[in-house]
């Protein structure tokens, strides 16, 4: 809601390969398609105000600026921030969630609001097949939930993110439940 229907991504490019301008376009398109699929399950549900989402990749985290090829005008490339393993990561000072209730805005983010991001996509390799399935790739961190089977539900992102190409009904239910609770909590 804070972004009026747009989501800004930072892509964490954790490998030694380069990413071409064409590959960056594919990544952005795949993120757009995947995020829209999530929004589609919320359209018309419990006052959800959006019908579309605009996805923008605003930054990359990489080991070297030279890994991000092509025109990078307007794109932040972070080579400084690293996690505890020494791997590049998106600048945590620019993570928008940190500032949800802030009165000072994005004061700690070096590029200010222009450089802030809402989500991170961690890529260790560039998928080589057509129509990149970011839906599964972007949700790998969810694989730890739930602890066991839920009824006859098996084909959903929480269990098998690497094999899912569409949002399953159970995923949609969980997202709707999240929206219902978040809407109430934030008084939207």
PDB file of C-alpha atoms in Angstrom:
ATOM      1  CA  UNK A   1       0.000   0.000   0.000  1.00  0.00           C
ATOM      2  CA  UNK A   2       2.883   2.350   0.755  1.00  0.00           C
ATOM      3  CA  UNK A   3       4.128   2.059  -2.831  1.00  0.00           C
ATOM      4  CA  UNK A   4       0.741   2.502  -4.523  1.00  0.00           C
ATOM      5  CA  UNK A   5       0.880  -0.837  -6.307  1.00  0.00           C
ATOM      6  CA  UNK A   6       4.574  -1.102  -7.043  1.00  0.00           C
ATOM      7  CA  UNK A   7       7.189  -3.415  -5.599  1.00  0.00           C
ATOM      8  CA  UNK A   8      10.895  -2.709  -5.789  1.00  0.00           C
ATOM      9  CA  UNK A   9      13.357  -5.596  -5.895  1.00  0.00           C
ATOM     10  CA  UNK A  10      17.015  -5.986  -5.162  1.00  0.00           C
ATOM     11  CA  UNK A  11      18.564  -8.973  -6.941  1.00  0.00           C
ATOM     12  CA  UNK A  12      21.273 -10.678  -4.925  1.00  0.00           C
ATOM     13  CA  UNK A  13      23.607 -12.044  -7.625  1.00  0.00           C
ATOM     14  CA  UNK A  14      25.730 -14.456  -5.611  1.00  0.00           C
ATOM     15  CA  UNK A  15      28.103 -16.086  -8.093  1.00  0.00           C
ATOM     16  CA  UNK A  16      31.129 -15.320 -10.253  1.00  0.00           C
ATOM     17  CA  UNK A  17      29.261 -15.173 -13.584  1.00  0.00           C
ATOM     18  CA  UNK A  18      28.142 -12.016 -15.332  1.00  0.00           C
ATOM     19  CA  UNK A  19      24.517 -11.090 -15.891  1.00  0.00           C
ATOM     20  CA  UNK A  20      23.830  -9.510 -19.263  1.00  0.00           C
ATOM     21  CA  UNK A  21      21.380  -6.743 -19.995  1.00  0.00           C
ATOM     22  CA  UNK A  22      19.143  -9.290 -21.776  1.00  0.00           C
ATOM     23  CA  UNK A  23      19.218 -11.597 -18.765  1.00  0.00           C
ATOM     24  CA  UNK A  24      18.294  -8.689 -16.501  1.00  0.00           C
ATOM     25  CA  UNK A  25      15.272  -8.000 -18.710  1.00  0.00           C
ATOM     26  CA  UNK A  26      14.246 -11.672 -18.417  1.00  0.00           C
ATOM     27  CA  UNK A  27      14.603 -11.549 -14.630  1.00  0.00           C
ATOM     28  CA  UNK A  28      12.472  -8.395 -14.409  1.00  0.00           C
ATOM     29  CA  UNK A  29       9.770  -9.875 -16.679  1.00  0.00           C
ATOM     30  CA  UNK A  30       9.679 -13.095 -14.698  1.00  0.00           C
ATOM     31  CA  UNK A  31       9.373 -11.180 -11.421  1.00  0.00           C
ATOM     32  CA  UNK A  32       6.543  -9.097 -12.900  1.00  0.00           C
ATOM     33  CA  UNK A  33       4.676 -12.192 -14.086  1.00  0.00           C
ATOM     34  CA  UNK A  34       5.149 -14.050 -10.814  1.00  0.00           C
ATOM     35  CA  UNK A  35       4.171 -11.115  -8.607  1.00  0.00           C
ATOM     36  CA  UNK A  36       1.071 -10.446 -10.709  1.00  0.00           C
ATOM     37  CA  UNK A  37       0.025 -14.054 -10.198  1.00  0.00           C
ATOM     38  CA  UNK A  38       0.127 -13.471  -6.433  1.00  0.00           C
ATOM     39  CA  UNK A  39      -1.853 -10.229  -6.749  1.00  0.00           C
ATOM     40  CA  UNK A  40      -4.451 -11.969  -8.924  1.00  0.00           C
ATOM     41  CA  UNK A  41      -5.469 -14.246  -6.037  1.00  0.00           C
ATOM     42  CA  UNK A  42      -6.153 -11.190  -3.857  1.00  0.00           C
ATOM     43  CA  UNK A  43      -8.148  -9.122  -6.375  1.00  0.00           C
ATOM     44  CA  UNK A  44     -11.640  -8.588  -4.945  1.00  0.00           C
ATOM     45  CA  UNK A  45     -10.833 -10.302  -1.639  1.00  0.00           C
ATOM     46  CA  UNK A  46     -11.721  -8.461   1.571  1.00  0.00           C
ATOM     47  CA  UNK A  47     -11.161  -4.969   0.212  1.00  0.00           C
ATOM     48  CA  UNK A  48      -7.786  -5.636  -1.409  1.00  0.00           C
ATOM     49  CA  UNK A  49      -7.282  -2.361  -3.304  1.00  0.00           C
ATOM     50  CA  UNK A  50      -5.069  -3.419  -6.215  1.00  0.00           C
ATOM     51  CA  UNK A  51      -5.648  -5.222  -9.488  1.00  0.00           C
ATOM     52  CA  UNK A  52      -2.127  -4.925 -10.849  1.00  0.00           C
ATOM     53  CA  UNK A  53       1.367  -4.522  -9.495  1.00  0.00           C
ATOM     54  CA  UNK A  54       4.338  -2.796 -11.075  1.00  0.00           C
ATOM     55  CA  UNK A  55       7.627  -4.585 -10.361  1.00  0.00           C
ATOM     56  CA  UNK A  56      10.898  -2.670 -10.637  1.00  0.00           C
ATOM     57  CA  UNK A  57      14.389  -4.053 -10.110  1.00  0.00           C
ATOM     58  CA  UNK A  58      16.197  -1.110  -8.519  1.00  0.00           C
ATOM     59  CA  UNK A  59      19.438  -2.714  -7.386  1.00  0.00           C
ATOM     60  CA  UNK A  60      21.794  -5.658  -7.618  1.00  0.00           C
ATOM     61  CA  UNK A  61      24.189  -6.989  -5.022  1.00  0.00           C
ATOM     62  CA  UNK A  62      27.244  -8.598  -6.616  1.00  0.00           C
ATOM     63  CA  UNK A  63      30.882  -9.405  -5.944  1.00  0.00           C
ATOM     64  CA  UNK A  64      31.971  -6.920  -8.626  1.00  0.00           C
ATOM     65  CA  UNK A  65      30.351  -4.057 -10.520  1.00  0.00           C
ATOM     66  CA  UNK A  66      31.702  -5.657 -13.717  1.00  0.00           C
ATOM     67  CA  UNK A  67      29.388  -8.640 -13.255  1.00  0.00           C
ATOM     68  CA  UNK A  68      26.366  -6.477 -14.070  1.00  0.00           C
ATOM     69  CA  UNK A  69      26.765  -5.848 -17.794  1.00  0.00           C
ATOM     70  CA  UNK A  70      25.081  -3.375 -20.118  1.00  0.00           C
ATOM     71  CA  UNK A  71      23.570  -0.007 -19.292  1.00  0.00           C
ATOM     72  CA  UNK A  72      23.183   0.258 -15.522  1.00  0.00           C
ATOM     73  CA  UNK A  73      21.934   3.847 -15.438  1.00  0.00           C
ATOM     74  CA  UNK A  74      19.539   4.249 -12.512  1.00  0.00           C
ATOM     75  CA  UNK A  75      20.482   0.861 -11.059  1.00  0.00           C
ATOM     76  CA  UNK A  76      22.255   0.653  -7.708  1.00  0.00           C
ATOM     77  CA  UNK A  77      24.988  -1.996  -7.627  1.00  0.00           C
ATOM     78  CA  UNK A  78      26.119  -2.893  -4.140  1.00  0.00           C
ATOM     79  CA  UNK A  79      29.489  -4.631  -3.822  1.00  0.00           C
ATOM     80  CA  UNK A  80      30.203  -3.553  -0.248  1.00  0.00           C
ATOM     81  CA  UNK A  81      27.625  -5.261   1.983  1.00  0.00           C
ATOM     82  CA  UNK A  82      28.315  -8.917   2.733  1.00  0.00           C
ATOM     83  CA  UNK A  83      26.680 -11.527   4.917  1.00  0.00           C
ATOM     84  CA  UNK A  84      28.540 -13.527   7.571  1.00  0.00           C
ATOM     85  CA  UNK A  85      29.813 -15.935   4.864  1.00  0.00           C
ATOM     86  CA  UNK A  86      31.363 -13.097   2.852  1.00  0.00           C
ATOM     87  CA  UNK A  87      28.709 -13.311   0.133  1.00  0.00           C
ATOM     88  CA  UNK A  88      27.290 -10.134  -1.415  1.00  0.00           C
ATOM     89  CA  UNK A  89      23.913  -9.040  -0.140  1.00  0.00           C
ATOM     90  CA  UNK A  90      21.488  -6.224  -0.735  1.00  0.00           C
ATOM     91  CA  UNK A  91      22.122  -3.259   1.544  1.00  0.00           C
ATOM     92  CA  UNK A  92      19.930  -3.897   4.609  1.00  0.00           C
ATOM     93  CA  UNK A  93      19.769  -0.150   5.262  1.00  0.00           C
ATOM     94  CA  UNK A  94      17.606   0.153   2.133  1.00  0.00           C
ATOM     95  CA  UNK A  95      15.075  -2.563   3.032  1.00  0.00           C
ATOM     96  CA  UNK A  96      11.754  -0.707   3.097  1.00  0.00           C
ATOM     97  CA  UNK A  97      10.129  -2.895   5.780  1.00  0.00           C
ATOM     98  CA  UNK A  98      12.635  -1.496   8.263  1.00  0.00           C
ATOM     99  CA  UNK A  99      10.982   1.921   7.827  1.00  0.00           C
ATOM    100  CA  UNK A 100       7.269   1.030   7.867  1.00  0.00           C
ATOM    101  CA  UNK A 101       6.579   3.132  10.942  1.00  0.00           C
ATOM    102  CA  UNK A 102       9.496   5.528  10.565  1.00  0.00           C
ATOM    103  CA  UNK A 103       8.993   9.263  10.862  1.00  0.00           C
ATOM    104  CA  UNK A 104      12.327   9.976   9.137  1.00  0.00           C
ATOM    105  CA  UNK A 105      11.788   7.926   5.975  1.00  0.00           C
ATOM    106  CA  UNK A 106      14.696   6.142   4.353  1.00  0.00           C
ATOM    107  CA  UNK A 107      17.280   8.181   6.249  1.00  0.00           C
ATOM    108  CA  UNK A 108      19.846   5.375   6.588  1.00  0.00           C
ATOM    109  CA  UNK A 109      19.659   4.218   2.958  1.00  0.00           C
ATOM    110  CA  UNK A 110      22.551   5.842   1.036  1.00  0.00           C
ATOM    111  CA  UNK A 111      20.363   6.522  -2.009  1.00  0.00           C
ATOM    112  CA  UNK A 112      17.247   7.420  -0.038  1.00  0.00           C
ATOM    113  CA  UNK A 113      13.817   6.298  -1.176  1.00  0.00           C
ATOM    114  CA  UNK A 114      15.010   5.921  -4.789  1.00  0.00           C
ATOM    115  CA  UNK A 115      17.303   3.085  -3.666  1.00  0.00           C
ATOM    116  CA  UNK A 116      14.902   1.386  -1.276  1.00  0.00           C
ATOM    117  CA  UNK A 117      13.598  -2.096  -2.008  1.00  0.00           C
ATOM    118  CA  UNK A 118      10.709  -4.223  -0.752  1.00  0.00           C
ATOM    119  CA  UNK A 119      11.900  -7.705  -1.637  1.00  0.00           C
ATOM    120  CA  UNK A 120      15.080  -9.595  -2.479  1.00  0.00           C
ATOM    121  CA  UNK A 121      15.533 -12.226  -5.154  1.00  0.00           C
ATOM    122  CA  UNK A 122      18.555 -14.404  -4.427  1.00  0.00           C
ATOM    123  CA  UNK A 123      20.045 -15.952  -7.555  1.00  0.00           C
ATOM    124  CA  UNK A 124      23.129 -18.127  -7.459  1.00  0.00           C
ATOM    125  CA  UNK A 125      22.813 -19.126 -11.105  1.00  0.00           C
ATOM    126  CA  UNK A 126      20.890 -17.782 -14.043  1.00  0.00           C
ATOM    127  CA  UNK A 127      18.111 -20.184 -15.024  1.00  0.00           C
ATOM    128  CA  UNK A 128      18.802 -21.293 -18.592  1.00  0.00           C
ATOM    129  CA  UNK A 129      15.339 -22.390 -19.667  1.00  0.00           C
ATOM    130  CA  UNK A 130      12.838 -20.138 -21.477  1.00  0.00           C
ATOM    131  CA  UNK A 131      10.202 -18.359 -19.404  1.00  0.00           C
ATOM    132  CA  UNK A 132      12.182 -18.380 -16.171  1.00  0.00           C
ATOM    133  CA  UNK A 133      10.136 -19.710 -13.253  1.00  0.00           C
ATOM    134  CA  UNK A 134      10.861 -17.041 -10.668  1.00  0.00           C
ATOM    135  CA  UNK A 135       7.734 -18.096  -8.775  1.00  0.00           C
ATOM    136  CA  UNK A 136       9.544 -21.122  -7.403  1.00  0.00           C
ATOM    137  CA  UNK A 137      13.004 -19.571  -7.254  1.00  0.00           C
ATOM    138  CA  UNK A 138      11.818 -16.476  -5.412  1.00  0.00           C
ATOM    139  CA  UNK A 139      10.165 -18.499  -2.675  1.00  0.00           C
ATOM    140  CA  UNK A 140      12.895 -21.021  -1.826  1.00  0.00           C
ATOM    141  CA  UNK A 141      13.205 -19.519   1.656  1.00  0.00           C
ATOM    142  CA  UNK A 142       9.638 -20.574   2.389  1.00  0.00           C
ATOM    143  CA  UNK A 143      10.481 -24.266   2.066  1.00  0.00           C
ATOM    144  CA  UNK A 144      10.891 -24.690   5.816  1.00  0.00           C
ATOM    145  CA  UNK A 145       7.149 -24.205   6.412  1.00  0.00           C
ATOM    146  CA  UNK A 146       5.028 -26.179   7.297  1.00  0.00           C
ATOM    147  CA  UNK A 147       6.505 -28.912   9.478  1.00  0.00           C
ATOM    148  CA  UNK A 148       4.427 -31.679   7.975  1.00  0.00           C
ATOM    149  CA  UNK A 149       1.720 -32.521   5.480  1.00  0.00           C
ATOM    150  CA  UNK A 150      -1.557 -30.628   5.636  1.00  0.00           C
ATOM    151  CA  UNK A 151      -4.350 -32.935   4.568  1.00  0.00           C
ATOM    152  CA  UNK A 152      -3.976 -33.883   0.936  1.00  0.00           C
ATOM    153  CA  UNK A 153      -2.191 -30.629   0.052  1.00  0.00           C
ATOM    154  CA  UNK A 154       1.179 -31.316  -1.526  1.00  0.00           C
ATOM    155  CA  UNK A 155       1.620 -29.227  -4.653  1.00  0.00           C
ATOM    156  CA  UNK A 156       2.093 -25.807  -3.167  1.00  0.00           C
ATOM    157  CA  UNK A 157       5.016 -23.443  -2.735  1.00  0.00           C
ATOM    158  CA  UNK A 158       5.497 -23.988   0.963  1.00  0.00           C
ATOM    159  CA  UNK A 159       6.401 -27.633   0.331  1.00  0.00           C
ATOM    160  CA  UNK A 160       7.965 -27.797  -3.164  1.00  0.00           C
ATOM    161  CA  UNK A 161       8.946 -24.332  -4.385  1.00  0.00           C
ATOM    162  CA  UNK A 162      11.397 -25.650  -6.960  1.00  0.00           C
ATOM    163  CA  UNK A 163       8.678 -27.533  -8.846  1.00  0.00           C
ATOM    164  CA  UNK A 164       5.770 -25.096  -8.713  1.00  0.00           C
ATOM    165  CA  UNK A 165       4.997 -22.903 -11.704  1.00  0.00           C
ATOM    166  CA  UNK A 166       1.669 -21.438 -10.524  1.00  0.00           C
ATOM    167  CA  UNK A 167       0.189 -20.319  -7.221  1.00  0.00           C
ATOM    168  CA  UNK A 168      -1.730 -23.294  -5.812  1.00  0.00           C
ATOM    169  CA  UNK A 169      -5.082 -22.900  -4.069  1.00  0.00           C
ATOM    170  CA  UNK A 170      -3.512 -23.561  -0.677  1.00  0.00           C
ATOM    171  CA  UNK A 171      -0.916 -20.827  -1.301  1.00  0.00           C
ATOM    172  CA  UNK A 172      -3.767 -18.503  -2.295  1.00  0.00           C
ATOM    173  CA  UNK A 173      -5.585 -19.335   0.939  1.00  0.00           C
ATOM    174  CA  UNK A 174      -2.466 -18.581   2.986  1.00  0.00           C
ATOM    175  CA  UNK A 175      -1.934 -15.270   1.169  1.00  0.00           C
ATOM    176  CA  UNK A 176      -5.562 -14.269   1.695  1.00  0.00           C
ATOM    177  CA  UNK A 177      -5.234 -15.110   5.377  1.00  0.00           C
ATOM    178  CA  UNK A 178      -2.075 -12.986   5.560  1.00  0.00           C
ATOM    179  CA  UNK A 179      -3.912 -10.080   3.856  1.00  0.00           C
ATOM    180  CA  UNK A 180      -6.875 -10.352   6.245  1.00  0.00           C
ATOM    181  CA  UNK A 181      -4.588 -10.232   9.285  1.00  0.00           C
ATOM    182  CA  UNK A 182      -2.278  -7.527   7.909  1.00  0.00           C
ATOM    183  CA  UNK A 183      -5.213  -5.338   6.871  1.00  0.00           C
ATOM    184  CA  UNK A 184      -6.640  -5.513  10.390  1.00  0.00           C
ATOM    185  CA  UNK A 185      -3.268  -4.957  12.063  1.00  0.00           C
ATOM    186  CA  UNK A 186      -2.361  -1.924   9.928  1.00  0.00           C
ATOM    187  CA  UNK A 187      -5.926  -0.522   9.826  1.00  0.00           C
ATOM    188  CA  UNK A 188      -6.119  -0.509   6.034  1.00  0.00           C
TER     189      UNK A 188
END
